[in-house]
Backbone as JSON Lines, residues from 0, in Angstrom:
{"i":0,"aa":"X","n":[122.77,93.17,119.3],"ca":[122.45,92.76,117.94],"c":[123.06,93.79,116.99]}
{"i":1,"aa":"X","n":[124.11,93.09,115.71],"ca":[124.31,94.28,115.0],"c":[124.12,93.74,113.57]}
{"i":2,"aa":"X","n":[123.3,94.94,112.81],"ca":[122.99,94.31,111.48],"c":[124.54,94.07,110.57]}
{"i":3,"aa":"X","n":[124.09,92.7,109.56],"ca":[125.23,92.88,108.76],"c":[125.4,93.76,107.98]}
{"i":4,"aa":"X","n":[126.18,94.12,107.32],"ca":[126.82,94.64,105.89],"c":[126.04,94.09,104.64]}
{"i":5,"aa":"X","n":[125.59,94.58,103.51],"ca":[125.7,93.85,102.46],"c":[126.83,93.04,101.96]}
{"i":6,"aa":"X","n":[127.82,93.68,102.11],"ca":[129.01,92.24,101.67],"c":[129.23,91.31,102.51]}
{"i":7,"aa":"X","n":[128.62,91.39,104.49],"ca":[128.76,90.39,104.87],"c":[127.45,89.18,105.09]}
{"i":8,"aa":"X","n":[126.58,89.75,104.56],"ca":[125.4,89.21,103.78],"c":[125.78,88.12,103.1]}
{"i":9,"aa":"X","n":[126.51,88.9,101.99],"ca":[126.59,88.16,100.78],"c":[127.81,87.08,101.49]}
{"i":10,"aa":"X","n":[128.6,87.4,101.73],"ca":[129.6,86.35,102.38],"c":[128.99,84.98,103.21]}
{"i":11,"aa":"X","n":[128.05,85.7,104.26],"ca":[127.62,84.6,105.23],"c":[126.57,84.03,103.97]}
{"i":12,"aa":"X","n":[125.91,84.4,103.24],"ca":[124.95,83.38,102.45],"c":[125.88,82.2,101.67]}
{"i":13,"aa":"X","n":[127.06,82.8,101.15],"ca":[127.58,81.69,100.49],"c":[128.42,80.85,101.01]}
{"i":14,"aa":"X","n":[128.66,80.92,102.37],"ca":[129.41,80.11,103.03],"c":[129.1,78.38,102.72]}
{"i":15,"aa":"X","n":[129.72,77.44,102.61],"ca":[128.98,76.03,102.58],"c":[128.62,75.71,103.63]}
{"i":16,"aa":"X","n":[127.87,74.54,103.81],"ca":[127.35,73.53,104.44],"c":[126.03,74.55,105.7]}
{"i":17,"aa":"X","n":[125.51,75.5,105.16],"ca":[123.98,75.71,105.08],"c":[122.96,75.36,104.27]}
{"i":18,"aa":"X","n":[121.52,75.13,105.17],"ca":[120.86,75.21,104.11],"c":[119.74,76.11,104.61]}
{"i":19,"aa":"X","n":[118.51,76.42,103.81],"ca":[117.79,77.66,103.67],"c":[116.21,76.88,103.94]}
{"i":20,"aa":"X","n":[115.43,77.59,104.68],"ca":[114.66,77.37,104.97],"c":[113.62,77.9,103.98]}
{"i":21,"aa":"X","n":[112.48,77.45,103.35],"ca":[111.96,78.15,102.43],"c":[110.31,78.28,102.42]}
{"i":22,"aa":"X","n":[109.93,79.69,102.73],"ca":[108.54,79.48,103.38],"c":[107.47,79.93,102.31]}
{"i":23,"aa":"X","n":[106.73,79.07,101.64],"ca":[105.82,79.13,101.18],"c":[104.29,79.07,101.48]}
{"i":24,"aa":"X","n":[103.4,79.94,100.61],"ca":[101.94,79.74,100.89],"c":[100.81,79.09,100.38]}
{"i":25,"aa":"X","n":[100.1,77.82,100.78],"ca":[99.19,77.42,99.62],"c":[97.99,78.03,99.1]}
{"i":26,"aa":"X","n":[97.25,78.0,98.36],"ca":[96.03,78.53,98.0],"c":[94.97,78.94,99.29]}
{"i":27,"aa":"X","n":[95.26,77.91,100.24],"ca":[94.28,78.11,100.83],"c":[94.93,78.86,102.26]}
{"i":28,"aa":"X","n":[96.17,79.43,102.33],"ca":[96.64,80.71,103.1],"c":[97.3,79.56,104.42]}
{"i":29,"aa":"X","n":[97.92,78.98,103.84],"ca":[98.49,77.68,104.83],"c":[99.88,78.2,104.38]}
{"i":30,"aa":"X","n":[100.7,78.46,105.86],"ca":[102.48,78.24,104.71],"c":[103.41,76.74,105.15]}
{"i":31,"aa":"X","n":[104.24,76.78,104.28],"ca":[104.63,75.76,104.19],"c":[106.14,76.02,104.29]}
{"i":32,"aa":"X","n":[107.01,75.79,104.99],"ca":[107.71,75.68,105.35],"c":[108.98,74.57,105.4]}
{"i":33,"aa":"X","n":[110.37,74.42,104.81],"ca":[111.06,73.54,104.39],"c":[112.83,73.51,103.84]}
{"i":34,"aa":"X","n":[113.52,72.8,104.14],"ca":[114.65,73.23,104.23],"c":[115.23,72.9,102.65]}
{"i":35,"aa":"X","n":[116.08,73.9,102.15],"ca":[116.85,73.06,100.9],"c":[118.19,73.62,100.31]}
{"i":36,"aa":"X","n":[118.7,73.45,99.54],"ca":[120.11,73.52,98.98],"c":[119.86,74.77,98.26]}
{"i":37,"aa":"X","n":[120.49,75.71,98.58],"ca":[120.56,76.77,97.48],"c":[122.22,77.45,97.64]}
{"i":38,"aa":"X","n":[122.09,78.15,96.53],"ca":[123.19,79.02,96.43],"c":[122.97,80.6,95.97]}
{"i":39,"aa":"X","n":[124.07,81.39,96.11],"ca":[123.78,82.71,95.81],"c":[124.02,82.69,94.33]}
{"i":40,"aa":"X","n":[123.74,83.73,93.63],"ca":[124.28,83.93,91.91],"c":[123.57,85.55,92.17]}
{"i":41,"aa":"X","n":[124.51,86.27,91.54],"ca":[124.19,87.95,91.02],"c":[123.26,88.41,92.18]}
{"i":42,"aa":"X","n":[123.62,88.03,93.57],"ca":[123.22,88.72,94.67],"c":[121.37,87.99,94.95]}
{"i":43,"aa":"X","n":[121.04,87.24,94.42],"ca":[120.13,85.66,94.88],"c":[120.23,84.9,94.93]}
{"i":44,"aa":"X","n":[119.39,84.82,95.98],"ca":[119.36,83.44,96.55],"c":[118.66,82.15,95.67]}
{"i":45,"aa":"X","n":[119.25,81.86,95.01],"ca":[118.67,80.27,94.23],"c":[118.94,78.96,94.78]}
{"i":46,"aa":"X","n":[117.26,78.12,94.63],"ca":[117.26,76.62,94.8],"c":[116.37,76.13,93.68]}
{"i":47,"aa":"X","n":[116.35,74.62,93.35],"ca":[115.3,74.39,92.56],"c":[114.2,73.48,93.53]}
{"i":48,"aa":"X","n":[113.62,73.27,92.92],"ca":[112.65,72.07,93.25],"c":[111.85,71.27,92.14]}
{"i":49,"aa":"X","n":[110.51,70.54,92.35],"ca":[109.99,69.65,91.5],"c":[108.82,70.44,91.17]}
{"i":50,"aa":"X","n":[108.74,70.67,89.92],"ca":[106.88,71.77,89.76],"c":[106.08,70.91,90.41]}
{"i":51,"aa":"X","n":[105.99,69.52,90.65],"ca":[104.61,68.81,91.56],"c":[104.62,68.9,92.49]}
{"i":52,"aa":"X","n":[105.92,69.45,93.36],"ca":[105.72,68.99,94.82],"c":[105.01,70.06,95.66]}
{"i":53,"aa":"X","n":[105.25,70.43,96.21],"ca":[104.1,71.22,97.34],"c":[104.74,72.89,97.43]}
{"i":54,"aa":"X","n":[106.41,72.86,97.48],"ca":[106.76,74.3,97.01],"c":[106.48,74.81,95.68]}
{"i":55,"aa":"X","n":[106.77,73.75,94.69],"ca":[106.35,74.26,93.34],"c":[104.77,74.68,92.79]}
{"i":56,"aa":"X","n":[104.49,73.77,93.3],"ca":[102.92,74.16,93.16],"c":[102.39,75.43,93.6]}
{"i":57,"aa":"X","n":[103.01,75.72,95.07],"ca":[102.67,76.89,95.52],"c":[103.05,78.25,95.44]}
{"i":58,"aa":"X","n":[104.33,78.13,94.67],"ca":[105.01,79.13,93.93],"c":[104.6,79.38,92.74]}
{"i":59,"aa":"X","n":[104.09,78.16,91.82],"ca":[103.51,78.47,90.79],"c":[101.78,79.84,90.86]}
{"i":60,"aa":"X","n":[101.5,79.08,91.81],"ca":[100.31,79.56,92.18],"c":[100.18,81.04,93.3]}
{"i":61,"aa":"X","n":[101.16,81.29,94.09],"ca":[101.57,82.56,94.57],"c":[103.44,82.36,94.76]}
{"i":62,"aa":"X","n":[103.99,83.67,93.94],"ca":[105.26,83.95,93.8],"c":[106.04,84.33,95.3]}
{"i":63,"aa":"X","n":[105.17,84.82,96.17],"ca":[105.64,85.49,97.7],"c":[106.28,84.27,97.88]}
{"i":64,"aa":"X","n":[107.3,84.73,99.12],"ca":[108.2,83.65,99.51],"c":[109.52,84.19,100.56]}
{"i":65,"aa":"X","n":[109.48,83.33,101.89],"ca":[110.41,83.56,102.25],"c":[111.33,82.92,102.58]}
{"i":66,"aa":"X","n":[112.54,83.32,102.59],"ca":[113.97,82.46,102.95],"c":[114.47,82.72,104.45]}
{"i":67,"aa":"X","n":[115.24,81.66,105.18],"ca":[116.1,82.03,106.46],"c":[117.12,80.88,106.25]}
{"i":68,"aa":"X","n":[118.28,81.71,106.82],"ca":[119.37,81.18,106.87],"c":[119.86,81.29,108.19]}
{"i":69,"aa":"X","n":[120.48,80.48,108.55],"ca":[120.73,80.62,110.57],"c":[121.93,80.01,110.62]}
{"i":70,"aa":"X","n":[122.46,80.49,111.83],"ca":[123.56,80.26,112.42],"c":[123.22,80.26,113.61]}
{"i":71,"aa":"X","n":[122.7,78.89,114.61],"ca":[122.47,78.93,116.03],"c":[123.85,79.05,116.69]}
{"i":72,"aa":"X","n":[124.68,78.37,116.67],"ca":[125.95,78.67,117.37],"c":[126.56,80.25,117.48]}
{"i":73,"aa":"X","n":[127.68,80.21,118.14],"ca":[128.28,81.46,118.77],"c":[128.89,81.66,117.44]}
{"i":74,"aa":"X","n":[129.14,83.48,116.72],"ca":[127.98,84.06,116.83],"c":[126.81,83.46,116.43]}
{"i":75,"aa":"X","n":[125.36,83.77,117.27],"ca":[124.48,83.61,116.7],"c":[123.82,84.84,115.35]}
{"i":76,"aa":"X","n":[123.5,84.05,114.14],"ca":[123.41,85.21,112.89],"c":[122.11,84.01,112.06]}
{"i":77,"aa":"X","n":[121.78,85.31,111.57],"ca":[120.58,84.98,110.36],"c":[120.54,86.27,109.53]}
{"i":78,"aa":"X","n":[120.04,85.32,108.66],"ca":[119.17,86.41,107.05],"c":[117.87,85.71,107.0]}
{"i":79,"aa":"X","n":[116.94,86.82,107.23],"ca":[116.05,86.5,106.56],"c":[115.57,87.08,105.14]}
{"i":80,"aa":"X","n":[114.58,86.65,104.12],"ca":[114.78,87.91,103.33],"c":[112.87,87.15,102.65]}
{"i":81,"aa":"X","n":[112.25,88.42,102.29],"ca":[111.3,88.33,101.72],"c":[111.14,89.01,100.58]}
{"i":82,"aa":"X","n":[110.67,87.76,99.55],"ca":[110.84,88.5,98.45],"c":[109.32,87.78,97.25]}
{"i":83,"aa":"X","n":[110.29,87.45,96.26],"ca":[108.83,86.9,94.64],"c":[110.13,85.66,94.31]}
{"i":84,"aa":"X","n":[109.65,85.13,94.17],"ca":[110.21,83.68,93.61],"c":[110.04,83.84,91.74]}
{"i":85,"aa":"X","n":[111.29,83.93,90.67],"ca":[111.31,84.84,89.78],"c":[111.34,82.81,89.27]}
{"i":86,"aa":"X","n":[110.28,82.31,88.23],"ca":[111.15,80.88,87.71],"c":[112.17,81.47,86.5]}
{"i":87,"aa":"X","n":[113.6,80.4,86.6],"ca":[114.95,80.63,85.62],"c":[113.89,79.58,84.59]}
{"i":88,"aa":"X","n":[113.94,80.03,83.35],"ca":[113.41,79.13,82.01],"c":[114.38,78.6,81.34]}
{"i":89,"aa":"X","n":[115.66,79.49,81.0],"ca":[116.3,79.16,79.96],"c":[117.08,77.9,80.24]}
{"i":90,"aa":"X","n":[117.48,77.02,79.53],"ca":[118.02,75.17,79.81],"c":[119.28,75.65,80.36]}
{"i":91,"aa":"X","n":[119.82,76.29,79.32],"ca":[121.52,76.6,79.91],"c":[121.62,77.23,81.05]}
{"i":92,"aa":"X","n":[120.66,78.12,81.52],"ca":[121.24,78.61,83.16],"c":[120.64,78.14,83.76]}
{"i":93,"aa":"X","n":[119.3,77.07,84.05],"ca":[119.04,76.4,85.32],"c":[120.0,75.17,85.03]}
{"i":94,"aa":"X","n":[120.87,74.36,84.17],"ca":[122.13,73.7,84.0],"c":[122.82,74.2,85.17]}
{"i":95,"aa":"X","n":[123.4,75.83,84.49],"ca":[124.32,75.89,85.12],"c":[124.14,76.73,86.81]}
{"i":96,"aa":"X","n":[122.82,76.68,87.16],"ca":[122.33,77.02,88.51],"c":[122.07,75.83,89.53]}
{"i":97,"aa":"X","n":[121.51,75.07,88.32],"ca":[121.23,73.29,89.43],"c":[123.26,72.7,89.54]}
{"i":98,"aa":"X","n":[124.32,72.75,88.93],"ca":[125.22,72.42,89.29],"c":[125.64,73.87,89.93]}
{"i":99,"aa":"X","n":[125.67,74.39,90.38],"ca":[126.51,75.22,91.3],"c":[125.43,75.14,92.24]}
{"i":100,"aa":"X","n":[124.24,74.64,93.16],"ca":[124.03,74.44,93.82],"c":[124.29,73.09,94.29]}
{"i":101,"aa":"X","n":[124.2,71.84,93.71],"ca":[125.31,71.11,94.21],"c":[126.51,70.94,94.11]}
{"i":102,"aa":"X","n":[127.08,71.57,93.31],"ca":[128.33,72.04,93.86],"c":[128.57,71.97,95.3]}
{"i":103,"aa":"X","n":[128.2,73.12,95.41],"ca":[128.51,73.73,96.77],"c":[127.95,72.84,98.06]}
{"i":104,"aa":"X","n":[127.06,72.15,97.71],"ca":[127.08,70.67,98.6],"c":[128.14,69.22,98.33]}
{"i":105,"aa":"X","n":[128.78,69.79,97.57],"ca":[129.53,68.66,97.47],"c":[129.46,67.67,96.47]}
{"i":106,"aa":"X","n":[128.3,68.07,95.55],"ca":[128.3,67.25,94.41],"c":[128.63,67.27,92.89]}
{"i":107,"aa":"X","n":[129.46,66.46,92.71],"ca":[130.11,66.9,90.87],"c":[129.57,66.46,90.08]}
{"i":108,"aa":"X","n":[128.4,65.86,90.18],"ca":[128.43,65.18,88.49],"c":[126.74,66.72,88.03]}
{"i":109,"aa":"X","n":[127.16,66.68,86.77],"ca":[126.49,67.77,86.2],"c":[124.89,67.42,86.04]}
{"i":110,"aa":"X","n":[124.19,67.94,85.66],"ca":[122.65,67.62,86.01],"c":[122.55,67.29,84.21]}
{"i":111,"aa":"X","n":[121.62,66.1,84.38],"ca":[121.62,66.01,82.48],"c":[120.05,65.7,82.41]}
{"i":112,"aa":"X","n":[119.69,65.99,81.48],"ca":[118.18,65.86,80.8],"c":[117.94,67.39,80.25]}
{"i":113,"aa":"X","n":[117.0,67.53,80.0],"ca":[116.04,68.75,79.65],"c":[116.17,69.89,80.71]}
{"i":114,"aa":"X","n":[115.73,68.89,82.05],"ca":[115.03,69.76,83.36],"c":[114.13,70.16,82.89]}
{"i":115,"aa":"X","n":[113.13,69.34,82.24],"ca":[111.66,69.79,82.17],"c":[110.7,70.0,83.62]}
{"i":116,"aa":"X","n":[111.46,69.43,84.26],"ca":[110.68,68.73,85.65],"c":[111.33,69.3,86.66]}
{"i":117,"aa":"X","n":[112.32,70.22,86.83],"ca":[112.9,71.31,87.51],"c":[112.51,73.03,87.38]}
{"i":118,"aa":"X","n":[112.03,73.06,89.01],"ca":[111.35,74.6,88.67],"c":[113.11,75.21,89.26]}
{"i":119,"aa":"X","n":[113.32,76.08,88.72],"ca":[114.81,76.73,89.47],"c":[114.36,77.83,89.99]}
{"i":120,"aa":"X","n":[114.45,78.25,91.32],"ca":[113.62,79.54,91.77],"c":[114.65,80.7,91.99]}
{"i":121,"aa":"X","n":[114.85,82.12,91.44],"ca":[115.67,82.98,91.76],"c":[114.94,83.91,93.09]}
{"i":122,"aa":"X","n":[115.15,83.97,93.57],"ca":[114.41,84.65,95.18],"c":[114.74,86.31,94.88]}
{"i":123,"aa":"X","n":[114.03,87.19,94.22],"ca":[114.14,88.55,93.98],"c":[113.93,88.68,95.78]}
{"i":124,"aa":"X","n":[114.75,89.59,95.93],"ca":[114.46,89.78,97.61],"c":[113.7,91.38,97.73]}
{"i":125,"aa":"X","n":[112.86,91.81,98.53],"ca":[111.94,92.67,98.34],"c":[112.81,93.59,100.0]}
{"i":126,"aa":"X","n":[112.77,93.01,101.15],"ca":[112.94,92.93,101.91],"c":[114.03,91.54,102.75]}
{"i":127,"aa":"X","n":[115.39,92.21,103.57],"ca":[116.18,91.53,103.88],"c":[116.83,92.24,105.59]}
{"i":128,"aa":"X","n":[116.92,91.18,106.58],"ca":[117.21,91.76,107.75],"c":[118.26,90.58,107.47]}
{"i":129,"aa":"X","n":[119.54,91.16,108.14],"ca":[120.82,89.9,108.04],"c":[121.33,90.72,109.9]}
{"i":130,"aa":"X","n":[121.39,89.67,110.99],"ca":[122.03,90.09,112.36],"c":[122.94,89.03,112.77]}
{"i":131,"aa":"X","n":[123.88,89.63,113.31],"ca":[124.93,89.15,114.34],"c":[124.34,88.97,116.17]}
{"i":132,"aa":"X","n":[124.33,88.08,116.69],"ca":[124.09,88.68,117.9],"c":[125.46,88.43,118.25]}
């Protein structure tokens, strides 16, 4: 097993066609666990979600949170990273955070409304193990 690099961190996170596992806790000390689209920006890990659904809620309600990213095939590699789920407010950068996460899945058309109804989560990372086996 050899740990990554920070730049090969940052490399293997932004590679396409991953997605991130995202482990949350509810009120009542249950985690919740779930896969979704994110991308890196200024060295975090960002995805959004829906404030009603079951990550939002529980992020609203405790910020802890963890991410994994995997690579089962040869090499086998992951990041995990534990950190506070920071919410993006301002319109213009969860805009321009919800299109560069689909982006990078493959999708062009730009996100339009308000995004009143989009939590955008920046993943402050507290703690991060990234390995090669």
């Amino acid at each position: 097993m050899t740990d990554l690099t920070p730049a090969e961190t940052l490399a293997y996170l932004s590679e396409p066609g991953k997605d991130a596992i995202v482990a949350t806790v509810n009120p009542g000390g249950q985690p919740h666990a779930v896969p979704v689209w994110y991308t890196v920006d200024g060295g975090d890990v960002v995805f959004s979600t829906g404030f009603g659904g079951v990550k939002g809620r529980n992020l609203k309600s405790n910020p802890k949170i963890a991410v994994c990213v995997s690579q089962p095939e040869g090499p086998i590699m992951f990041v995990s990273i534990q950190g506070d789920a920071v919410e993006v407010t301002a319109i213009e950068e969860k805009r321009r955070l919800v299109a560069q996460i689909m982006g990078k899945y493959g999708e062009s058309s730009a996100p339009e409304g308000d995004l009143s109804d989009t939590f955008v989560v920046r993943v402050k990372a507290r703690k991060t193990v990234a390995v090669r086996y």
